[in-house]
Tab-separated table of C-alpha atoms and ligand atoms in Angstrom:
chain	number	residue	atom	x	y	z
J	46	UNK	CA	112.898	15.502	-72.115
J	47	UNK	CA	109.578	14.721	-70.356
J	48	UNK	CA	108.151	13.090	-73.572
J	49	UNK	CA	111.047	10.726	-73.770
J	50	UNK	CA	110.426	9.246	-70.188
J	51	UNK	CA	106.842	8.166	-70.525
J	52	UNK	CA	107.241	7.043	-73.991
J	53	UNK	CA	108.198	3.331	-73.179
J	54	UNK	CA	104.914	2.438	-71.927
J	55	UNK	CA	103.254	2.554	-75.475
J	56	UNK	CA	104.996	-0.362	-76.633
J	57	UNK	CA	101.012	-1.383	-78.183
J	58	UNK	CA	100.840	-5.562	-78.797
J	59	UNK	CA	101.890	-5.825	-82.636
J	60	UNK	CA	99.926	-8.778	-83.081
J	61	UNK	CA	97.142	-8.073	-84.881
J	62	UNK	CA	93.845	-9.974	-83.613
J	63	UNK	CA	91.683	-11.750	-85.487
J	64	UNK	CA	88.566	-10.405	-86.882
J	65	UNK	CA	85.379	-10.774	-85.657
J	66	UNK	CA	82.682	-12.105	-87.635
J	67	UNK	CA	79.401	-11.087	-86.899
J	68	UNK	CA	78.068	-14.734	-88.289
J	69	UNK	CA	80.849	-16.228	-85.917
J	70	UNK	CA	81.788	-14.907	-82.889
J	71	UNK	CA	81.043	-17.774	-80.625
J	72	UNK	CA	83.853	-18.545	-78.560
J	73	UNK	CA	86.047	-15.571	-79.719
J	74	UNK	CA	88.312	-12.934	-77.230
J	75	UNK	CA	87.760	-9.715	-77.589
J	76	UNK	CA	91.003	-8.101	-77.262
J	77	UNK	CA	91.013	-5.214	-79.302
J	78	UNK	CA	88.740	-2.839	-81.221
J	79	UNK	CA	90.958	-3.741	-84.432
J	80	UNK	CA	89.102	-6.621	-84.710
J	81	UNK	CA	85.753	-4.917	-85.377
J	82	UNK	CA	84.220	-4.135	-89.000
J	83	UNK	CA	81.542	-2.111	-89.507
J	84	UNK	CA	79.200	-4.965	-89.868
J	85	UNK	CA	79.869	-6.764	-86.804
J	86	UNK	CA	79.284	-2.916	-85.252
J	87	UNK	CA	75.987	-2.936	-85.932
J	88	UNK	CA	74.920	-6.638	-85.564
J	89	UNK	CA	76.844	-5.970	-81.610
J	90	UNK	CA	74.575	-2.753	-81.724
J	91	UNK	CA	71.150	-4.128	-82.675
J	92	UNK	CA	71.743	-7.036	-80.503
J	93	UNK	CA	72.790	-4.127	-77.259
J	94	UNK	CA	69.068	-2.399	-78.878
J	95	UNK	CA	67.137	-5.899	-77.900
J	96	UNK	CA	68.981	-6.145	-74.786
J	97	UNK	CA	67.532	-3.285	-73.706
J	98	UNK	CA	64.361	-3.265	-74.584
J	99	UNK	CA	64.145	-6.932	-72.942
J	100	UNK	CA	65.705	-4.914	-69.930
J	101	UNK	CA	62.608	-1.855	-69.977
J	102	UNK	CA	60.267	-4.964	-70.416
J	103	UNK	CA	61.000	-7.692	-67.959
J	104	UNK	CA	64.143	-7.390	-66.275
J	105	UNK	CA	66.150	-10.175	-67.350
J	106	UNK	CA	65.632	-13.634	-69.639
J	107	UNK	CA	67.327	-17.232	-69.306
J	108	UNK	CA	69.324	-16.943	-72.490
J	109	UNK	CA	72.878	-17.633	-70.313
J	110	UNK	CA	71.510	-19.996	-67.948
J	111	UNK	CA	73.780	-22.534	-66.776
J	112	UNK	CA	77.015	-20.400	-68.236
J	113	UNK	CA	79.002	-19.103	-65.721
J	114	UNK	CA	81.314	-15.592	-66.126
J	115	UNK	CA	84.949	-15.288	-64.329
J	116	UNK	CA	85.573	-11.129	-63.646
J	117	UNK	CA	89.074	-10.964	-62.694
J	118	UNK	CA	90.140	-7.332	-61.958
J	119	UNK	CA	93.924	-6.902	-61.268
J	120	UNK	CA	92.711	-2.947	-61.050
J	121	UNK	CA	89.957	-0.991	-59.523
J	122	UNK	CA	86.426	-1.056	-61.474
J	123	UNK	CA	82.934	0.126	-60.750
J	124	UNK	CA	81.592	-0.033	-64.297
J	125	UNK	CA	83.160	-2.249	-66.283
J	126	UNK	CA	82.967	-5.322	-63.833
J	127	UNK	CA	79.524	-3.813	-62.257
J	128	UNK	CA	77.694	-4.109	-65.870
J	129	UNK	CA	79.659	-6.999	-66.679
J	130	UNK	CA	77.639	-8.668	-63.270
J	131	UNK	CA	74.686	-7.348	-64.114
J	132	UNK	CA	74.624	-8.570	-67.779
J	133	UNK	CA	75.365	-11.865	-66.798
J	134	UNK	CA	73.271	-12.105	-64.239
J	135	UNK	CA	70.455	-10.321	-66.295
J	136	UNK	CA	70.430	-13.342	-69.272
J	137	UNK	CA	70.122	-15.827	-66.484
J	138	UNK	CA	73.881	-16.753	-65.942
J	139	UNK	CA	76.531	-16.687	-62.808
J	140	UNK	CA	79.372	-14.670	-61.384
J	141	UNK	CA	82.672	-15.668	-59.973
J	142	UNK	CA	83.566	-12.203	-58.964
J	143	UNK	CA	87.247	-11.622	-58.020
J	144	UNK	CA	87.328	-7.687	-58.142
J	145	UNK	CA	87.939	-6.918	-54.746
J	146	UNK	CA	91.555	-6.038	-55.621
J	147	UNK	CA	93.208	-9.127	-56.318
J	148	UNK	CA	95.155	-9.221	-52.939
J	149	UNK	CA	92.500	-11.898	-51.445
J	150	UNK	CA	93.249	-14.141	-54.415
J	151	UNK	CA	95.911	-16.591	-54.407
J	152	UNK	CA	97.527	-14.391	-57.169
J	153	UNK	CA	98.810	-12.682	-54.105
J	154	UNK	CA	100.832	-15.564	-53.426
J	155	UNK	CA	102.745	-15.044	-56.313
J	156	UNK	CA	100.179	-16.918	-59.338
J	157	UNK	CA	101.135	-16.211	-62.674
J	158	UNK	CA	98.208	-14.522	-64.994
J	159	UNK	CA	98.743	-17.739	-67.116
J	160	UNK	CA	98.028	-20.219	-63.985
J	161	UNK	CA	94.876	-18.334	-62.493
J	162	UNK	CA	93.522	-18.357	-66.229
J	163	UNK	CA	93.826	-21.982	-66.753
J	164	UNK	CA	92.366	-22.628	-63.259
J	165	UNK	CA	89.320	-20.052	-63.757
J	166	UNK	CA	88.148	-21.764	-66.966
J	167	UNK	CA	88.436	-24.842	-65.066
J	168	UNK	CA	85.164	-22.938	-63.968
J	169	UNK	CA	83.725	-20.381	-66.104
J	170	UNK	CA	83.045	-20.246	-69.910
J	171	UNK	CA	83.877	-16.651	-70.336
J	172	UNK	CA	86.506	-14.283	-68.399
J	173	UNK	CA	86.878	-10.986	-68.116
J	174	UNK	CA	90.283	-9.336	-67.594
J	175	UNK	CA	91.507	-6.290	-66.513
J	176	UNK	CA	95.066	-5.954	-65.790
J	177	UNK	CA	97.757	-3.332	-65.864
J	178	UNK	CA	100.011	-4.241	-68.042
J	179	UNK	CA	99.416	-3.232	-71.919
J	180	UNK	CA	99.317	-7.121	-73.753
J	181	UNK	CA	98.234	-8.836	-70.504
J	182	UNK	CA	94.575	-9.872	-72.181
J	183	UNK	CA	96.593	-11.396	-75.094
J	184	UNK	CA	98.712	-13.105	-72.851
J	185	UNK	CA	95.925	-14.239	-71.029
J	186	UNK	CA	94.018	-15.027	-74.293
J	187	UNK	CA	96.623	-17.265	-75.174
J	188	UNK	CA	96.295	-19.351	-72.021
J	189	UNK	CA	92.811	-20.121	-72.179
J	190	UNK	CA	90.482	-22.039	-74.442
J	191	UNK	CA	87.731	-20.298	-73.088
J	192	UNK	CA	86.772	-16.758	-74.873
J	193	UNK	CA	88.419	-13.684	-73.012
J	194	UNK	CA	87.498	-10.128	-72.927
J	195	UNK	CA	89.867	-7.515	-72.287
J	196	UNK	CA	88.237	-4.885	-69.808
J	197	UNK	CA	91.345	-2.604	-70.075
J	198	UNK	CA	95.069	-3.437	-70.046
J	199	UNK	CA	97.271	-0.847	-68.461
J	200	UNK	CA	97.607	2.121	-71.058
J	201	UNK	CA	96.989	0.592	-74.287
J	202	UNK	CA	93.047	-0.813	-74.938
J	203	UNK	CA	89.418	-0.902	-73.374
J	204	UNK	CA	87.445	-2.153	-76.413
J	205	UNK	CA	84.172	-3.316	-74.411
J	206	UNK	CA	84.365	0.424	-73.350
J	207	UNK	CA	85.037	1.947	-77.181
J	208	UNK	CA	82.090	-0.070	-78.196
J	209	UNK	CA	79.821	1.475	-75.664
J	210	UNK	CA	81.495	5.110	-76.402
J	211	UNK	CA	80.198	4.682	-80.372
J	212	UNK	CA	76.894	2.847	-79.154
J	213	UNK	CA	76.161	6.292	-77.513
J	214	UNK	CA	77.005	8.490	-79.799
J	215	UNK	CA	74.963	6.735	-82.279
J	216	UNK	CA	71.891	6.702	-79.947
J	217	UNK	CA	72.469	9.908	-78.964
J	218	UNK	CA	73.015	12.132	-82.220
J	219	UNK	CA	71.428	9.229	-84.795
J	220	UNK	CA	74.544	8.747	-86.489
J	221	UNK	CA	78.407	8.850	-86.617
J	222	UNK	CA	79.649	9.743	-89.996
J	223	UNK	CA	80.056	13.578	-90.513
J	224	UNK	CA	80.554	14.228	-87.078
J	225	UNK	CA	83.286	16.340	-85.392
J	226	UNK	CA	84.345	14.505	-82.330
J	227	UNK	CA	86.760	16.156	-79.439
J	228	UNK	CA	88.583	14.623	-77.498
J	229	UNK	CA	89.915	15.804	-74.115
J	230	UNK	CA	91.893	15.438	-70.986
J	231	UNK	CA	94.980	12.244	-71.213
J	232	UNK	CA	95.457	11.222	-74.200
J	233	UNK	CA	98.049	9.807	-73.767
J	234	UNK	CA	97.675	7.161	-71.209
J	235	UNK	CA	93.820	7.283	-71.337
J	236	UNK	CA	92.822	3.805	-73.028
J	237	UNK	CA	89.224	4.347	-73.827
J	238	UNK	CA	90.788	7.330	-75.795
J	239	UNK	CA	93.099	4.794	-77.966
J	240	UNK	CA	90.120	2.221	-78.329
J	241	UNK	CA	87.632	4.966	-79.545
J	242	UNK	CA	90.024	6.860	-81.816
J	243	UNK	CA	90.660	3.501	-83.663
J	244	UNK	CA	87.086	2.423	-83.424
J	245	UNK	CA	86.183	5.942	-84.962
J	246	UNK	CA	88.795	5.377	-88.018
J	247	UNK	CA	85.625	3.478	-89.717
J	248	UNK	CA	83.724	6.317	-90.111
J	249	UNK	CA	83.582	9.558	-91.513
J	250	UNK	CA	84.586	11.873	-88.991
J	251	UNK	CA	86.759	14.989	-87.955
J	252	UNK	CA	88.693	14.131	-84.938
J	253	UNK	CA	90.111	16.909	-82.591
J	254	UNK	CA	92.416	15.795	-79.814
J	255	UNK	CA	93.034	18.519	-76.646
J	256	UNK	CA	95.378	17.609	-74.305
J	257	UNK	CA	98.692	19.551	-72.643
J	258	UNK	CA	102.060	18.846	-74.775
J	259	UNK	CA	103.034	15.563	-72.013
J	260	UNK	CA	99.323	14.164	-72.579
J	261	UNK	CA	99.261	14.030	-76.267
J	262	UNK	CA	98.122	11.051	-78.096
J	263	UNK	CA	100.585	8.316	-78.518
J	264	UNK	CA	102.422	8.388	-81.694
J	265	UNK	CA	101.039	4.961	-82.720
J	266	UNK	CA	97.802	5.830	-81.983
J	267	UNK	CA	98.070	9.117	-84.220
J	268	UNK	CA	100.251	7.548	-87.305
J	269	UNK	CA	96.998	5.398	-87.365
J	270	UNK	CA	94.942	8.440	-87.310
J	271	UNK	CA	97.165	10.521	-90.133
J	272	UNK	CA	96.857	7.008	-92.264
J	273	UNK	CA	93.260	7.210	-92.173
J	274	UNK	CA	92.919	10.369	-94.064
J	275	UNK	CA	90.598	11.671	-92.158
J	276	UNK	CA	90.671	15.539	-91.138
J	277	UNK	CA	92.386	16.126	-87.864
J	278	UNK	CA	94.015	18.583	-85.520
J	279	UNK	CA	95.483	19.131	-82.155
J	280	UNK	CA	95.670	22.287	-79.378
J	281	UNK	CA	95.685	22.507	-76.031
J	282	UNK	CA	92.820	24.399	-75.439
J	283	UNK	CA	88.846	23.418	-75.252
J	284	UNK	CA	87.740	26.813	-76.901
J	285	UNK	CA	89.423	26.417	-79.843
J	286	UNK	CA	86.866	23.035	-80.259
J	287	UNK	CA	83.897	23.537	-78.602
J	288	UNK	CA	81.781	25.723	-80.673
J	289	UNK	CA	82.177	22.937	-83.703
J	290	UNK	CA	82.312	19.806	-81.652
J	291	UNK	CA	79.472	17.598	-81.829
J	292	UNK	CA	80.932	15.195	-79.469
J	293	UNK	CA	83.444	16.510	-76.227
J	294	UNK	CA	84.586	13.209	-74.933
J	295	UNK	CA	86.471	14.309	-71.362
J	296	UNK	CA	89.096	11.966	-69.963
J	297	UNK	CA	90.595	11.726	-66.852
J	298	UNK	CA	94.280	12.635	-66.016
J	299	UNK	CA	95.282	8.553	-64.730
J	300	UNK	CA	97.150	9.236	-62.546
J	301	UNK	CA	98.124	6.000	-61.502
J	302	UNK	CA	99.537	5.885	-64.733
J	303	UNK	CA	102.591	8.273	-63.947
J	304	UNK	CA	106.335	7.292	-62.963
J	305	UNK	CA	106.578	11.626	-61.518
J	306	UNK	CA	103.913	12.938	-59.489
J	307	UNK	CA	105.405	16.039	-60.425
J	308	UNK	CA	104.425	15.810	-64.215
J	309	UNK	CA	101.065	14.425	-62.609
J	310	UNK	CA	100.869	17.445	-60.441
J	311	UNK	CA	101.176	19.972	-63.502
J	312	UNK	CA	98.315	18.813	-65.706
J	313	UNK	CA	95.788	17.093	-63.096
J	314	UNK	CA	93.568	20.418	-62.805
J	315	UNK	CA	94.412	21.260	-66.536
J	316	UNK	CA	90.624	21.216	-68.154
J	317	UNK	CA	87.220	21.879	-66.401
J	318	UNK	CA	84.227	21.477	-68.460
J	319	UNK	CA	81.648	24.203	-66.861
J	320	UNK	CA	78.130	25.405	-67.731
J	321	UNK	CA	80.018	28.832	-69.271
J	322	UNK	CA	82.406	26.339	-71.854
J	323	UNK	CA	78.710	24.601	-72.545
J	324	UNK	CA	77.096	28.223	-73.256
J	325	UNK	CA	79.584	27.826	-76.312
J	326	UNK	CA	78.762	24.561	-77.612
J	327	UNK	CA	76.331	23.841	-79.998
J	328	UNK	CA	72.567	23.502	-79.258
J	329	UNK	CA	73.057	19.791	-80.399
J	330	UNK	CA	76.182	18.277	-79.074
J	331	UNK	CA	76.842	15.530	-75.966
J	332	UNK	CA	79.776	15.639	-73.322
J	333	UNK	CA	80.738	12.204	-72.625
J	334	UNK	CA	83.198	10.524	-70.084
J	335	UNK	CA	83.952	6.787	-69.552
J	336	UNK	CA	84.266	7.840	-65.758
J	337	UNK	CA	85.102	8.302	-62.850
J	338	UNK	CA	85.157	12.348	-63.467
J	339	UNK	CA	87.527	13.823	-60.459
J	340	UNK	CA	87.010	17.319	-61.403
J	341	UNK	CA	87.224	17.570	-65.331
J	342	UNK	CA	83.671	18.372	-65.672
J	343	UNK	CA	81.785	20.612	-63.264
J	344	UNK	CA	78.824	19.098	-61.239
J	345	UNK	CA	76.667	21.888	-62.529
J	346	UNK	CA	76.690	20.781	-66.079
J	347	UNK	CA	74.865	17.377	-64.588
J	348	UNK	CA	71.563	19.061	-65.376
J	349	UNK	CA	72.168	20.150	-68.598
J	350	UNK	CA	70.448	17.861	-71.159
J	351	UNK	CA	73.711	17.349	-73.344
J	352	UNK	CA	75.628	15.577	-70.218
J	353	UNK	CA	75.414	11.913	-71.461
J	354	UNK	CA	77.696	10.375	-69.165
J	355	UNK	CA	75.519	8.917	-67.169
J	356	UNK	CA	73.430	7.303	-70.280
J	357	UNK	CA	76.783	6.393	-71.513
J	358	UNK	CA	76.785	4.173	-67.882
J	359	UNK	CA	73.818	2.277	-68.659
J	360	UNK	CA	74.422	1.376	-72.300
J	361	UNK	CA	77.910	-0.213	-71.150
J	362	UNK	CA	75.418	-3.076	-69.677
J	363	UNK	CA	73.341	-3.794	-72.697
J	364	UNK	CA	77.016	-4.050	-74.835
J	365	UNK	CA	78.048	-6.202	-72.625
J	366	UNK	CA	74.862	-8.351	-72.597
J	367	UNK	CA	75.618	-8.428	-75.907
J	368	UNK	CA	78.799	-9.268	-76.043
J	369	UNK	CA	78.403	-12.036	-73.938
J	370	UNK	CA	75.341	-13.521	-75.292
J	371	UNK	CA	77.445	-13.237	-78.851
J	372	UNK	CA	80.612	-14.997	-77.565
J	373	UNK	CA	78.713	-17.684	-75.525
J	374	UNK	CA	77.082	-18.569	-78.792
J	375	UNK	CA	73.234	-17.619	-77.690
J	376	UNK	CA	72.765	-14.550	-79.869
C	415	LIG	N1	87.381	3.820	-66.273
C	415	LIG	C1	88.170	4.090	-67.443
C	415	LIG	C2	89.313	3.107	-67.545
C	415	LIG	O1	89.405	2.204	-66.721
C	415	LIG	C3	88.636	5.501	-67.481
C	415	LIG	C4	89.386	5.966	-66.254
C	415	LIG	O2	89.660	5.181	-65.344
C	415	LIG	O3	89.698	7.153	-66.220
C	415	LIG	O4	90.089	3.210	-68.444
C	416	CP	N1	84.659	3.347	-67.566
C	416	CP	C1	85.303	2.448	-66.774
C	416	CP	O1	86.068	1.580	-67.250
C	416	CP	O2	84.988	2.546	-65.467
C	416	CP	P1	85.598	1.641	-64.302
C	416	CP	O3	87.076	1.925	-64.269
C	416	CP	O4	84.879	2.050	-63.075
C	416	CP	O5	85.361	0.200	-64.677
């Protein structure tokens, strides 16, 4: 059975993280969106609210100075270590940027994760890890006694992500609770879908999850969701969602993610979002994508006032301005 072979890969850490304090979060990792209340939410969200208006205003501010971040990317990035680099370097602080594909590191000598953290906090005060193997910021986390953000770990979490996902949709619709949320494309091994389905647990929302039969979301991800209470369905089609939807969050298929091409192959060109699906949707809804899009929403829809990806872009920098500022203990 299809399912049965790409089940093993959402074996999800067990360990629970700590939780986050909004008071205290000086020197912690970020690992998971479990360890988010609502509180610390929207202390991380007024702080991301100063950051940018400090950003409209003057550019950047000293608050980091002297702090230096390590962005170690074991995969391929453009926004997550890109805003990462520009919030540091936006409050004032420094870079050590290995994200060229890790192959001109020494870690393709055959350097354990463990080893190349202890010798990067030798340097920096904060690193950011992205990896792809589901656990590897834990494992990472537990090597360092510096505070370490997980920017993705194979299949199972992008929290810094998740918490730019809700930032938007608060922004952009004024509020979270009561709204019916849709989410499309892999569900499966999509990550930002598993961080923002937990993340959106909190609140009061109807969740609707589209995806073909092998992309469905993991069972662990959707006992969660059943726990919660909260009103929920699946299909495998957009227009059974799009007329209520208030939020169409579109994934991408990840393909890198896949053992058979074959299966790949099948569901790659599955959904399209175009300007006729929009001409369904309500007056008042956004279509968001943690990107890069390769062909599940149409150019054309660009221009249409409800595409928020690219707003969705820029808040990812003023989270993670202040996410940083909050762990390096200068909120
Ligand atoms: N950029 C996101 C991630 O790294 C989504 C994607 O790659 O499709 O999870
Ligand atoms: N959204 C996101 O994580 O993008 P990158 O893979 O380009 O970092």
């Amino acid at each position: 059975m299809q399912t049965k072979t790409l089940e093993p890969l959402f074996d999800f850490a067990t360990m629970p993280s700590p939780m986050l304090n909004s008071n205290g979060l000086t020197g912690q990792d970020i690992l998971s969106v479990s360890q988010f209340d609502r509180d610390t939410l929207s202390y991380i969200f007024g702080r991301a609210r100063e950051m940018r208006e400090m950003v409209e205003r003057v550019g950047g501010v000293d608050l980091l100075k002297g702090k230096v971040l390590a962005c170690l990317f074991y995969e391929p990035s453009t926004r997550t270590s890109s805003s990462f680099i520009a919030a540091m370097e936006r409050l004032g602080g420094s870079v050590i940027p290995i994200t060229q594909g890790v192959k001109f590191s020494s870690i393709s000598k055959g350097e354990t994760l463990a080893d190349t953290i202890r010798v990067l906090e030798q340097y920096a005060d904060v690193i950011v890890l992205r990896h792809p193997e589901i656990g590897s910021a834990r494992e990472a986390a537990e090597a360092a006694s510096v505070p370490v953000l997980n920017a993705g770990d194979g299949p199972g979490e992008h929290p810094t992500q998740a918490l730019l996902d809700l930032f938007t949709i608060r922004e952009e619709l004024g509020t979270v609770d009561g709204l019916k949320v849709a989410m499309v494309g892999d569900l499966r091994y999509g990550r930002t879908v598993h961080s923002l389905t937990k993340l959106l647990l909190q609140y009061n929302v109807s969740l609707r999850f589209v995806a073909p039969e092998i992309l469905r979301l993991p069972l662990k991800v959707m006992n969660e969701v059943i726990d919660s209470g909260l009103n929920v369905r699946e299909t495998h089609d957009v227009a059974d969602v799009i007329e209520n939807a208030d939020v169409l969050y579109v994934t991408r298929v990840q393909k890198e993610r896949f053992t058979d091409l074959a299966q790949y192959e099948e569901v790659k060109n599955y959904y399209e979002i175009t300007p006729e699906i929009m001409a369904m949707a309500k007056k008042k809804m956004v279509v968001m994508h943690p990107l890069p899009r390769v062909g599940e929403i149409h150019d054309s829809v660009d221009s249409d006032p409800r595409a928020a990806y690219f707003r969705q872009v820029r808040n990812g920098m003023y989270i993670r301005m202040a996410l940083l500022a909050a762990v390096l203990g200068r909120a």
